[in-house]
PDB file of C-alpha atoms in Angstrom:
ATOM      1  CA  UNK A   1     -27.910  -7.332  12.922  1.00 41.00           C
ATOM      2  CA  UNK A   2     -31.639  -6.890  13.145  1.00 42.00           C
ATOM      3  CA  UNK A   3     -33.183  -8.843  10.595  1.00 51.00           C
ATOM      4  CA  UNK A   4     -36.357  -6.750   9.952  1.00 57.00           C
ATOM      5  CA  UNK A   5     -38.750  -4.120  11.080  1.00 54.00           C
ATOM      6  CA  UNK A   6     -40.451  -6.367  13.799  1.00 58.00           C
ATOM      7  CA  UNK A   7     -37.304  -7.405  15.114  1.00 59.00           C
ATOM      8  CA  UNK A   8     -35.935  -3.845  15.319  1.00 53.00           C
ATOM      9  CA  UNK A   9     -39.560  -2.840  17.090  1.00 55.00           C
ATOM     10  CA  UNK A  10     -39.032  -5.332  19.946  1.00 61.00           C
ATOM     11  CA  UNK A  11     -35.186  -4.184  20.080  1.00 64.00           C
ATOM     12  CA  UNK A  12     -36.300  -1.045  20.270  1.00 64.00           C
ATOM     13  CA  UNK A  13     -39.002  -1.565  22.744  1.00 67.00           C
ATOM     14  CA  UNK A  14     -36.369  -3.627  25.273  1.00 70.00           C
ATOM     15  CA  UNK A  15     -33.657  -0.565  24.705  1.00 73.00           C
ATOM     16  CA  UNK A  16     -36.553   2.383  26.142  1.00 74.00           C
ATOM     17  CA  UNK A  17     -37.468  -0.295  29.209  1.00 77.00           C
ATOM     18  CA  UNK A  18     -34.315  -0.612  29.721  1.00 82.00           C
ATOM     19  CA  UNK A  19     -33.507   3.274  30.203  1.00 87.00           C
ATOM     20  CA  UNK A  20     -32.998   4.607  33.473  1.00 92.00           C
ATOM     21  CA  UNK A  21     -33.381   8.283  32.288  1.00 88.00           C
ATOM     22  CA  UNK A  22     -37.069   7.039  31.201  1.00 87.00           C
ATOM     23  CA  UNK A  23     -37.702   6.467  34.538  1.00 91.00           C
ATOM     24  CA  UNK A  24     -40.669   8.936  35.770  1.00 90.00           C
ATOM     25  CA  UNK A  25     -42.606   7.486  38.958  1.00 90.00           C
ATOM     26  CA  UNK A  26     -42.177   5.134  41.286  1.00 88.00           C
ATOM     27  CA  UNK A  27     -44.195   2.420  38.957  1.00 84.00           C
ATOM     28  CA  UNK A  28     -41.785   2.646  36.327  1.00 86.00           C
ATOM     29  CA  UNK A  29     -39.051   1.259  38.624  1.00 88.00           C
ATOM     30  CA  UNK A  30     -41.147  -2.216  38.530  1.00 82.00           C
ATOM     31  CA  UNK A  31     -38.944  -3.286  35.293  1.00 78.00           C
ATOM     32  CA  UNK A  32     -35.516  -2.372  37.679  1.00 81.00           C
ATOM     33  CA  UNK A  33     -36.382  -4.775  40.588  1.00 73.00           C
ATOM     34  CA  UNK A  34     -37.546  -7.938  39.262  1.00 65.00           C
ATOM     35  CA  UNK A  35     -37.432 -10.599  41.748  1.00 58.00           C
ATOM     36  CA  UNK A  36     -37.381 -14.062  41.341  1.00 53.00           C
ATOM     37  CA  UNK A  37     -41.265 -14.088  42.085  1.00 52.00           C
ATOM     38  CA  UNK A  38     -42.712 -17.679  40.492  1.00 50.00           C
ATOM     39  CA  UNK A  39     -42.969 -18.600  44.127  1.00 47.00           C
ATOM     40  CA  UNK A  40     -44.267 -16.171  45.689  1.00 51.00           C
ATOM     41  CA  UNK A  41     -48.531 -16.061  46.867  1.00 53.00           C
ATOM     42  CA  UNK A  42     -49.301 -12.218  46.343  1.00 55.00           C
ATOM     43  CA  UNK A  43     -52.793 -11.242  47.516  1.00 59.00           C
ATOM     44  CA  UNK A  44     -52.697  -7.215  47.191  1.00 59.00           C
ATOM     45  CA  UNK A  45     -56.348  -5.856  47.827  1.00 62.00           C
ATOM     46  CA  UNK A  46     -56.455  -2.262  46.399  1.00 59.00           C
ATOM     47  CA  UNK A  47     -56.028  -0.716  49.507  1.00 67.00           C
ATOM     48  CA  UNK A  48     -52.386  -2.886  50.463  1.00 72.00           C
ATOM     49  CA  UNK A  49     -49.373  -1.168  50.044  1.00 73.00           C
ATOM     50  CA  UNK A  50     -46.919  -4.538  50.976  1.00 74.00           C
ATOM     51  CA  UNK A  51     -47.698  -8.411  51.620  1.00 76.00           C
ATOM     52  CA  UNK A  52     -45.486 -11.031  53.935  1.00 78.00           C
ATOM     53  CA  UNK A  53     -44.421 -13.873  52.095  1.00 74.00           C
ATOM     54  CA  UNK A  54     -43.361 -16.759  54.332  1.00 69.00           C
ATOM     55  CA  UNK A  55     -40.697 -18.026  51.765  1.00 64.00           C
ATOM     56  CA  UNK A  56     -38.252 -17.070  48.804  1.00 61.00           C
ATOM     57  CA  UNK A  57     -36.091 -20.190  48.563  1.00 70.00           C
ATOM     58  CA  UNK A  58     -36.859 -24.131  48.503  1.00 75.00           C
ATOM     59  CA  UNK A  59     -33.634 -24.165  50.905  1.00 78.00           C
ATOM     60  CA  UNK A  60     -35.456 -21.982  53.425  1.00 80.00           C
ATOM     61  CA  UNK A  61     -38.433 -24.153  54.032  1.00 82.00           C
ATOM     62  CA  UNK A  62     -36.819 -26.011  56.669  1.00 84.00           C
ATOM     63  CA  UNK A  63     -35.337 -23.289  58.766  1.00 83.00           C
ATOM     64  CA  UNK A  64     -38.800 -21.617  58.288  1.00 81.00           C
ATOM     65  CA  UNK A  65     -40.652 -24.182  60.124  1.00 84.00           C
ATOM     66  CA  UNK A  66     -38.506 -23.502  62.835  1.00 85.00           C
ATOM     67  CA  UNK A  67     -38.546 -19.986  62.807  1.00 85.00           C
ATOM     68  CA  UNK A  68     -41.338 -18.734  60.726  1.00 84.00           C
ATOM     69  CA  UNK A  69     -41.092 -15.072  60.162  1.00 87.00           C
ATOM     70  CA  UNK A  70     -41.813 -13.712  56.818  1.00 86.00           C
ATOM     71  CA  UNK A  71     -40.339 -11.022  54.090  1.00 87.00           C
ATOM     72  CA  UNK A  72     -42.683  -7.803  53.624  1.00 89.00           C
ATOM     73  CA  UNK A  73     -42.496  -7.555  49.785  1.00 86.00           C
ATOM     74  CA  UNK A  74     -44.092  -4.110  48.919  1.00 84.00           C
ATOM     75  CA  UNK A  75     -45.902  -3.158  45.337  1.00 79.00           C
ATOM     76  CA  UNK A  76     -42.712  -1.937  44.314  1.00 79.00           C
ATOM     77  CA  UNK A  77     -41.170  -5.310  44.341  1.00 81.00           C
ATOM     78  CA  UNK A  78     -39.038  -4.251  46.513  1.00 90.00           C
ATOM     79  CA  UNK A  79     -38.462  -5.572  50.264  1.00 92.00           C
ATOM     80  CA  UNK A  80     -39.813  -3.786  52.873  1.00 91.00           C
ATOM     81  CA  UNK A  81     -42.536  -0.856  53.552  1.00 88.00           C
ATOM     82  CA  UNK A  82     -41.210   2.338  51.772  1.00 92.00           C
ATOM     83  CA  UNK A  83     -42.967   5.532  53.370  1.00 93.00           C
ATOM     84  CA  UNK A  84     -42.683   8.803  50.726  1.00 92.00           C
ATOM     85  CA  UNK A  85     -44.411  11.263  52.883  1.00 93.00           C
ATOM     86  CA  UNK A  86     -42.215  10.782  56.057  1.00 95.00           C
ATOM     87  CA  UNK A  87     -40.072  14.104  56.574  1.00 95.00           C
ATOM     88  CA  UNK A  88     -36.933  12.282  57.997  1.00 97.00           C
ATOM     89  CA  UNK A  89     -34.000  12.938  55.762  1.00 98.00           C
ATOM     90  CA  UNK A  90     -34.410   9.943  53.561  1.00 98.00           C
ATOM     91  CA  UNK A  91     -31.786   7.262  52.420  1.00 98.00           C
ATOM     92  CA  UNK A  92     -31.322   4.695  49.786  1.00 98.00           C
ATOM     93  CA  UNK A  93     -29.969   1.286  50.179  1.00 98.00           C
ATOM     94  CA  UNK A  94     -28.577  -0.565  47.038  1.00 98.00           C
ATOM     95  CA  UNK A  95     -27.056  -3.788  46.093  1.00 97.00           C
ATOM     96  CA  UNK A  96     -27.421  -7.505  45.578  1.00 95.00           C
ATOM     97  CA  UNK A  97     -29.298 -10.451  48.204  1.00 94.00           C
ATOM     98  CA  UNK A  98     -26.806  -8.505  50.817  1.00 97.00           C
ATOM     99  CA  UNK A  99     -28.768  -5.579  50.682  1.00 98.00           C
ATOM    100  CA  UNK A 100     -32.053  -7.065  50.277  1.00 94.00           C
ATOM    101  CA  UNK A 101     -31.599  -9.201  53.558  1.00 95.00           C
ATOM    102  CA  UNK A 102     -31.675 -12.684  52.082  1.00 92.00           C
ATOM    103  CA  UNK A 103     -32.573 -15.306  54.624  1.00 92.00           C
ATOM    104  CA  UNK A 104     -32.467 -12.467  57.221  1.00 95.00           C
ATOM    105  CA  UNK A 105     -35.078 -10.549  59.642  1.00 95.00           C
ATOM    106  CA  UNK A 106     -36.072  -7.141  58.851  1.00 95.00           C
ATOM    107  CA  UNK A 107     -35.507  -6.216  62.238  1.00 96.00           C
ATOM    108  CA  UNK A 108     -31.658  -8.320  61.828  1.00 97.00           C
ATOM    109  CA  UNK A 109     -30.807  -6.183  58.314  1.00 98.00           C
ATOM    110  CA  UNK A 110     -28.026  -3.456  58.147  1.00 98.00           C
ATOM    111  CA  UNK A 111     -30.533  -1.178  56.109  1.00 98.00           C
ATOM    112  CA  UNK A 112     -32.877  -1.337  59.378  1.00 98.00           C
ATOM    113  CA  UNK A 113     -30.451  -1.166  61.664  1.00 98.00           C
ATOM    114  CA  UNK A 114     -28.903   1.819  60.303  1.00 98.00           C
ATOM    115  CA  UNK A 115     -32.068   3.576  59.309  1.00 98.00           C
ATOM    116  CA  UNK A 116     -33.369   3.243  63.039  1.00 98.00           C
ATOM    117  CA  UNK A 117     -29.818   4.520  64.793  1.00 98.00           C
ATOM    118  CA  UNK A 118     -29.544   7.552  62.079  1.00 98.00           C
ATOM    119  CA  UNK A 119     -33.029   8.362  62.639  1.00 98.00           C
ATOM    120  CA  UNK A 120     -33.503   8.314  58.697  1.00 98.00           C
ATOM    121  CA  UNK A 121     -36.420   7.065  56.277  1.00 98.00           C
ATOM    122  CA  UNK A 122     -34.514   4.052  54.343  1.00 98.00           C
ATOM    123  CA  UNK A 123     -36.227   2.491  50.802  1.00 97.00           C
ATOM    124  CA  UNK A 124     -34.392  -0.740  50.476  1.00 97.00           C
ATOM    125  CA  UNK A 125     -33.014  -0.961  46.787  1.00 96.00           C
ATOM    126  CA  UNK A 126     -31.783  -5.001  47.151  1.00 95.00           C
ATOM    127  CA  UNK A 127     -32.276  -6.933  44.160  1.00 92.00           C
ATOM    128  CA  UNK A 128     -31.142 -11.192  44.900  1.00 90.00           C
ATOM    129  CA  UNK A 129     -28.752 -11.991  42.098  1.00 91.00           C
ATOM    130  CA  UNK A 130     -27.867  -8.512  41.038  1.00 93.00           C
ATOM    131  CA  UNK A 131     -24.479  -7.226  39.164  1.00 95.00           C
ATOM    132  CA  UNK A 132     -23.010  -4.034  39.485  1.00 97.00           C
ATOM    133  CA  UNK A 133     -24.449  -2.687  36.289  1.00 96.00           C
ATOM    134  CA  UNK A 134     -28.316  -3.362  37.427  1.00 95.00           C
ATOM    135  CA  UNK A 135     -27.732  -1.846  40.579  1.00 97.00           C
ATOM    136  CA  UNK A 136     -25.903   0.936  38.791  1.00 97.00           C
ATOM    137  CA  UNK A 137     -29.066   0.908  36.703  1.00 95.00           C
ATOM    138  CA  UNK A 138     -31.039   0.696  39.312  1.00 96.00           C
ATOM    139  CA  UNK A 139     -29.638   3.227  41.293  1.00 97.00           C
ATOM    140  CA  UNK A 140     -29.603   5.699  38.327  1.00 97.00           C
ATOM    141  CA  UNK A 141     -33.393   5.371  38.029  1.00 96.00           C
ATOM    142  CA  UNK A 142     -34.303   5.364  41.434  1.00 97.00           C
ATOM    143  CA  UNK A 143     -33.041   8.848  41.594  1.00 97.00           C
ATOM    144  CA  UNK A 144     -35.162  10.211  39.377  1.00 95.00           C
ATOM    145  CA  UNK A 145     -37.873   9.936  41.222  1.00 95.00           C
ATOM    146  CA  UNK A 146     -36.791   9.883  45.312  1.00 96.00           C
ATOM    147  CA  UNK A 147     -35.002  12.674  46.387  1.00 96.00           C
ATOM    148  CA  UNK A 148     -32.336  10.867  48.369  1.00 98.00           C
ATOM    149  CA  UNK A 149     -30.418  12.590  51.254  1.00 98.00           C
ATOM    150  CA  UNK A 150     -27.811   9.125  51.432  1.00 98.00           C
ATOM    151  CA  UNK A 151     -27.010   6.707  49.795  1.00 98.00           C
ATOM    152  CA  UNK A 152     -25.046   3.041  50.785  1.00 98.00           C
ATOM    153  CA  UNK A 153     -24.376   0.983  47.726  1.00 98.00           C
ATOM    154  CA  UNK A 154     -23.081  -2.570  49.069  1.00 98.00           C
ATOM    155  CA  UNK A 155     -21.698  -4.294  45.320  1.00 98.00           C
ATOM    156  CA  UNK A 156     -21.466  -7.790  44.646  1.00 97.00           C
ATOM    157  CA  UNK A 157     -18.663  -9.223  42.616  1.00 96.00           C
ATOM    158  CA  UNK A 158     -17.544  -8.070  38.696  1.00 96.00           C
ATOM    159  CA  UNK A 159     -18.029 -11.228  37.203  1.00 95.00           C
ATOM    160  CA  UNK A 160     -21.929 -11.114  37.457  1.00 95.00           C
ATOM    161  CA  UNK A 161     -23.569  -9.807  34.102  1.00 95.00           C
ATOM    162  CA  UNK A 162     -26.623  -8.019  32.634  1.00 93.00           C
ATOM    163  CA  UNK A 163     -28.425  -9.265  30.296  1.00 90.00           C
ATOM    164  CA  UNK A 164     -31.736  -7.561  28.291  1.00 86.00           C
ATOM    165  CA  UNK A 165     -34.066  -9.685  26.549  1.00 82.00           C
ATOM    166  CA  UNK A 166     -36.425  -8.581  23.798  1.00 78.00           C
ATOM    167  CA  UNK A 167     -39.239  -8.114  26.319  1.00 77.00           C
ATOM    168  CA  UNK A 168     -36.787  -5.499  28.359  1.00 79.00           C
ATOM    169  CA  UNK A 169     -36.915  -8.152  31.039  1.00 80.00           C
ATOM    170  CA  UNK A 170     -33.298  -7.176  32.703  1.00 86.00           C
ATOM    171  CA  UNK A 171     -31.641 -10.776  33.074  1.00 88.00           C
ATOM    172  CA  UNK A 172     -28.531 -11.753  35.729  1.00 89.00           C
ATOM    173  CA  UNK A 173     -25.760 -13.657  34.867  1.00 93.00           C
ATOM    174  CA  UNK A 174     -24.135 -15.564  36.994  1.00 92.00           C
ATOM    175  CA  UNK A 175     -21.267 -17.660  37.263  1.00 92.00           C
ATOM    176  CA  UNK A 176     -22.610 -21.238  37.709  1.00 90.00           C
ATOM    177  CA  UNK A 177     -25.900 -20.130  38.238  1.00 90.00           C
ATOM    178  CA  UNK A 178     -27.289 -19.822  34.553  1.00 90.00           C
ATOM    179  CA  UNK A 179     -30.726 -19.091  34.179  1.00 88.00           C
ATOM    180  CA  UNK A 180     -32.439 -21.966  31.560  1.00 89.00           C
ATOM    181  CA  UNK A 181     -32.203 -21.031  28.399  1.00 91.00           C
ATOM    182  CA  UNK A 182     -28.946 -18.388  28.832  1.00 92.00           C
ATOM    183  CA  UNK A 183     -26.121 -21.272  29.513  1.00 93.00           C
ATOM    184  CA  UNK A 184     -24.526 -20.136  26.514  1.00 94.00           C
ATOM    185  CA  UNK A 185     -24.710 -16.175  27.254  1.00 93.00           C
ATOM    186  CA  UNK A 186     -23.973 -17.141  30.651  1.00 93.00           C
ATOM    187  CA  UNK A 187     -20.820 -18.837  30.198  1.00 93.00           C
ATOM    188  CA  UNK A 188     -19.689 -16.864  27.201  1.00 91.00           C
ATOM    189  CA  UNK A 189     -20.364 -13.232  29.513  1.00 88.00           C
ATOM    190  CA  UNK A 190     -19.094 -14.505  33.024  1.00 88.00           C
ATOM    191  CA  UNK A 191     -15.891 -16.242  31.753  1.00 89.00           C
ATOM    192  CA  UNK A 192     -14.056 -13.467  30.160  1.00 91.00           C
ATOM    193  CA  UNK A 193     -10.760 -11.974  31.147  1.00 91.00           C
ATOM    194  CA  UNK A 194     -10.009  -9.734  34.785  1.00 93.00           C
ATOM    195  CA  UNK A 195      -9.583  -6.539  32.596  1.00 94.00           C
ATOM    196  CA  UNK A 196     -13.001  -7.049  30.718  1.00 95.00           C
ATOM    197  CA  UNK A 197     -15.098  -7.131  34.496  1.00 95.00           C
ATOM    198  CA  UNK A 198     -13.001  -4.675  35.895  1.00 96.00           C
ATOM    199  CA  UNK A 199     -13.760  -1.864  32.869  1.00 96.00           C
ATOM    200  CA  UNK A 200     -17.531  -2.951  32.929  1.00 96.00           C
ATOM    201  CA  UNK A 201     -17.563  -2.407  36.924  1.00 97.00           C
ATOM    202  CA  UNK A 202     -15.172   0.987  36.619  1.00 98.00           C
ATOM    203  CA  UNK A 203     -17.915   2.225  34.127  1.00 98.00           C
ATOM    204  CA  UNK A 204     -21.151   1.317  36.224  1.00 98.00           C
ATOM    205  CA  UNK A 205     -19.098   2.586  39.940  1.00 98.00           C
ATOM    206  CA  UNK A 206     -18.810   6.187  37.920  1.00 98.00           C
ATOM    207  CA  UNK A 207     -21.561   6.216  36.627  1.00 98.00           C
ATOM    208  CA  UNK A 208     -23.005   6.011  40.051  1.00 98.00           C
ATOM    209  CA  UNK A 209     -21.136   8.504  41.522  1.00 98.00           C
ATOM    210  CA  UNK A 210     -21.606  11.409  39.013  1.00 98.00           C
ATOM    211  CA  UNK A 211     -25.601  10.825  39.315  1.00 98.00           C
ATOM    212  CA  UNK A 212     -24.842  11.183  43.664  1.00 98.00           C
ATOM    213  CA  UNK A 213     -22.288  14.347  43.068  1.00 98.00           C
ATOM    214  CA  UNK A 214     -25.000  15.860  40.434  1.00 97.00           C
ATOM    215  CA  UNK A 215     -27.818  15.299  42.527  1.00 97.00           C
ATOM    216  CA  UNK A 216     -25.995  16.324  45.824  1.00 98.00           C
ATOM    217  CA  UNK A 217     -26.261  12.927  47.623  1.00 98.00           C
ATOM    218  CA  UNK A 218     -23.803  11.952  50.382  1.00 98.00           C
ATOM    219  CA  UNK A 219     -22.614   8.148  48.942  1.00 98.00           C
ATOM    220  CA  UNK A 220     -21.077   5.690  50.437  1.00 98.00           C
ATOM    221  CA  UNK A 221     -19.497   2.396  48.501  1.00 98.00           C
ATOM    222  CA  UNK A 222     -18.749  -0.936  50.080  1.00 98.00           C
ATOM    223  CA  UNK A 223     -18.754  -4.645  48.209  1.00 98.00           C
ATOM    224  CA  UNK A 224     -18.522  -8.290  49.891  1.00 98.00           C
ATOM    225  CA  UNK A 225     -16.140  -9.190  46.964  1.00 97.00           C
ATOM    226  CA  UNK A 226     -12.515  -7.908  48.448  1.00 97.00           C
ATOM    227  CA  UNK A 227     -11.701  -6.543  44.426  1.00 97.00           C
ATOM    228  CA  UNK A 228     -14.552  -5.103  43.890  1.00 98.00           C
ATOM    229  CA  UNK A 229     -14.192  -3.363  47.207  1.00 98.00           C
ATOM    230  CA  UNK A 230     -10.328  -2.224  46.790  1.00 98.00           C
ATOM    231  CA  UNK A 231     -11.594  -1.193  43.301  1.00 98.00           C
ATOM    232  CA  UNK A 232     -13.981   1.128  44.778  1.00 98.00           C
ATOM    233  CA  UNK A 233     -11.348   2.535  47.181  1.00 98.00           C
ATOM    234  CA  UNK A 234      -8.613   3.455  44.612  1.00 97.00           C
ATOM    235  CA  UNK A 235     -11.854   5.182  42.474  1.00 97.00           C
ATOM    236  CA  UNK A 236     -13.113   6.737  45.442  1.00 98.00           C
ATOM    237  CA  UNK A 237     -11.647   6.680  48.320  1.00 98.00           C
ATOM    238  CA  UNK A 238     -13.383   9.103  50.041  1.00 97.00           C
ATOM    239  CA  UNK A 239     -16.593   7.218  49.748  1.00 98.00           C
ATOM    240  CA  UNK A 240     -15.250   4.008  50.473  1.00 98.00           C
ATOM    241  CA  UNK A 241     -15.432   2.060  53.753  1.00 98.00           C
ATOM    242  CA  UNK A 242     -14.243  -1.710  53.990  1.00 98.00           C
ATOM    243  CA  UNK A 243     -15.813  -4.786  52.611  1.00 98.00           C
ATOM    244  CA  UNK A 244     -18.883  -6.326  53.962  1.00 98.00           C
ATOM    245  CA  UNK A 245     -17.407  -8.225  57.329  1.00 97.00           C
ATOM    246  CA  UNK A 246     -18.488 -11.793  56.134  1.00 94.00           C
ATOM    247  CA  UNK A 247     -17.935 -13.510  59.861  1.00 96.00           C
ATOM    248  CA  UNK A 248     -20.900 -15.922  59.864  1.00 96.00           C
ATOM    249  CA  UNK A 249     -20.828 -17.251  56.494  1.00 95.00           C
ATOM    250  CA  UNK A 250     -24.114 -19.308  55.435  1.00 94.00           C
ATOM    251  CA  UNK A 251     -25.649 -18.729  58.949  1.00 95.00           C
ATOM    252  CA  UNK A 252     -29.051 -16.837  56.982  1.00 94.00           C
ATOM    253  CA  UNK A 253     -32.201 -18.848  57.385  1.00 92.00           C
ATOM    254  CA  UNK A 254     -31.779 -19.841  53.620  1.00 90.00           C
ATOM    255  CA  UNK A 255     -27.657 -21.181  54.462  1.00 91.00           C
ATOM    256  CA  UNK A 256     -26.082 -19.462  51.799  1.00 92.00           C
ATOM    257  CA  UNK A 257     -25.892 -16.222  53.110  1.00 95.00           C
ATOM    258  CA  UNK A 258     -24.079 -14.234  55.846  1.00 97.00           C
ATOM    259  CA  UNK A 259     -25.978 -14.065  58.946  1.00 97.00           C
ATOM    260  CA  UNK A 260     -27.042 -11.606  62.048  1.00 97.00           C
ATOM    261  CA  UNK A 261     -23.914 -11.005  62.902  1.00 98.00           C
ATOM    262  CA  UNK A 262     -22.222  -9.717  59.536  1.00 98.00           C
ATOM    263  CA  UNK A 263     -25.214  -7.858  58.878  1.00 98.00           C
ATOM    264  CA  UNK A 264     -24.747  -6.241  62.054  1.00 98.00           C
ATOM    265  CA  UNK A 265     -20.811  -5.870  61.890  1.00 98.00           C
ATOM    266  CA  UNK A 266     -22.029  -4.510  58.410  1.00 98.00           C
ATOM    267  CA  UNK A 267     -24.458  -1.916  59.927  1.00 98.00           C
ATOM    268  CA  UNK A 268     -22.111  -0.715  63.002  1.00 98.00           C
ATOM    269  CA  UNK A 269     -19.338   0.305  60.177  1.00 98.00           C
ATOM    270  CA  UNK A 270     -22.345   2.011  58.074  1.00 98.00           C
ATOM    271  CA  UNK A 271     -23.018   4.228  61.132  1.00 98.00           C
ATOM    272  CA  UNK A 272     -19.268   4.944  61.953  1.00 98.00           C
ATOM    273  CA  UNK A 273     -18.965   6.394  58.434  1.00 98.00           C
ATOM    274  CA  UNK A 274     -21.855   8.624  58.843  1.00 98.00           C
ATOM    275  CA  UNK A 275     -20.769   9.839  62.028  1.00 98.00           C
ATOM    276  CA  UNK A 276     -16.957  10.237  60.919  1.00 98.00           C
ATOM    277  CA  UNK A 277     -18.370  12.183  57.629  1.00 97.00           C
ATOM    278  CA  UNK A 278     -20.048  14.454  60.017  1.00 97.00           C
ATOM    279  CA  UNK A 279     -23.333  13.875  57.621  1.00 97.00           C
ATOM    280  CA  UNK A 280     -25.813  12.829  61.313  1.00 90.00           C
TER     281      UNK A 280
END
């Protein structure tokens, strides 16, 4: 219970960031995409739309000095350089690290590698870390403010949860990974039963695809977590390919992350769908 009126303020104040239906320009999506970025060296002048970090990870330092390219982080938070005046039919790329391209090249990512074959404008949604309710979240919000034409969703597991704090920060949960200071909430939320994770992730896969039917988007589901992905094709089946073809496991620049190749396997299996849909 909320203990008094100051308590119930902040509550209150974390519940309306939290909102996805609050969501009214592209700043507001700021709150949806936090990154992890303590180590990152921004240096936006007014005029910069997107900076290149050279690293993310203490693990990638190494590979880095070997092969030093760099992410493009844009003042969305969100990787890569989002265009919202081009006039190509435009698509939307959610999900966890997969998506985002963790410890991969732009130019190595399934959302480029897609976008370029389709001919289509892409605004990469990947958020490292993220559960199937923030991307649900995320997705929900996003739409309120791009009109997307497509969409590819790429889940991670159920057992990752979302957690709010009183600032509205949106925290993830995840199994042996706790953030300091959520141990507790960490192993209390990610050690629950099957049925509990496979409710949450039924709610936030629906969720997603009555905001794509409403708003007329074309959707397509796909997970690198084999339940999540056969839970997605008895929901949907339609709008469900197969599961992210993990065959060069830890081969990213940061080596704990699928490399070129299942990015590409990933991307060749995107495009097949589009062109079997009859949607390019």
């Amino acid at each position: 219970m909320w203990k008094d009126k100051e308590d119930i303020r902040n509550n209150m104040h974390c519940y309306v960031k939290s909102m996805p239906s609050l969501v009214r320009n592209i700043k507001d999506l700021i709150p949806y995409g936090f990154l992890n970025t303590s180590s990152y060296e921004k240096r936006f002048n007014n005029n910069q739309e997107f900076v290149t970090i050279d690293t993310v990870q203490d693990t990638e330092i190494e590979n880095f000095k070997k092969d030093p390219w760099q992410y493009t982080i844009g003042k969305n938070n969100f990787r890569g350089v989002w265009d919202l005046n081009n006039t190509k039919k435009s698509v939307g790329f959610f999900g966890c690290s997969f998506t985002f391209g963790e410890g991969i090249k732009e130019e190595d990512m399934f959302v480029d590698i897609v976008s370029n074959r389709l001919n289509l404008n892409p605004f990469n949604f990947g958020i490292s870390g993220g559960g199937v309710e923030l991307v649900a979240r995320m997705f929900s919000a996003a739409t309120s403010v791009i009109d997307f034409d497509y969409v590819v969703i790429t889940l991670p597991g159920w057992h990752r949860q979302l957690h709010i704090a009183t600032d509205g920060t949106m925290i993830n949960l995840i199994p042996h990974w706790a953030p300091q200071g959520y141990e507790k909430l960490t192993d209390l939320l990610t050690n629950a039963g099957e049925e509990y994770y496979l409710i949450r992730a039924a709610t936030s896969i629906n969720w997603m695809y009555d905001v794509a039917r409403y708003k007329g988007i074309k959707l397509i589901f796909s997970s690198w977590d084999h339940p999540q992905n056969k839970l997605c094709q008895l929901a949907f089946p339609e709008n469900t390919i197969d599961p992210f073809p993990n065959i060069d496991d830890k081969c990213a620049r940061d080596n704990m992350h699928p490399g070129p190749k299942s990015q590409a396997a990933h991307a060749e299996q995107i495009i097949k769908a589009f062109h079997d849909r009859a949607w390019v």
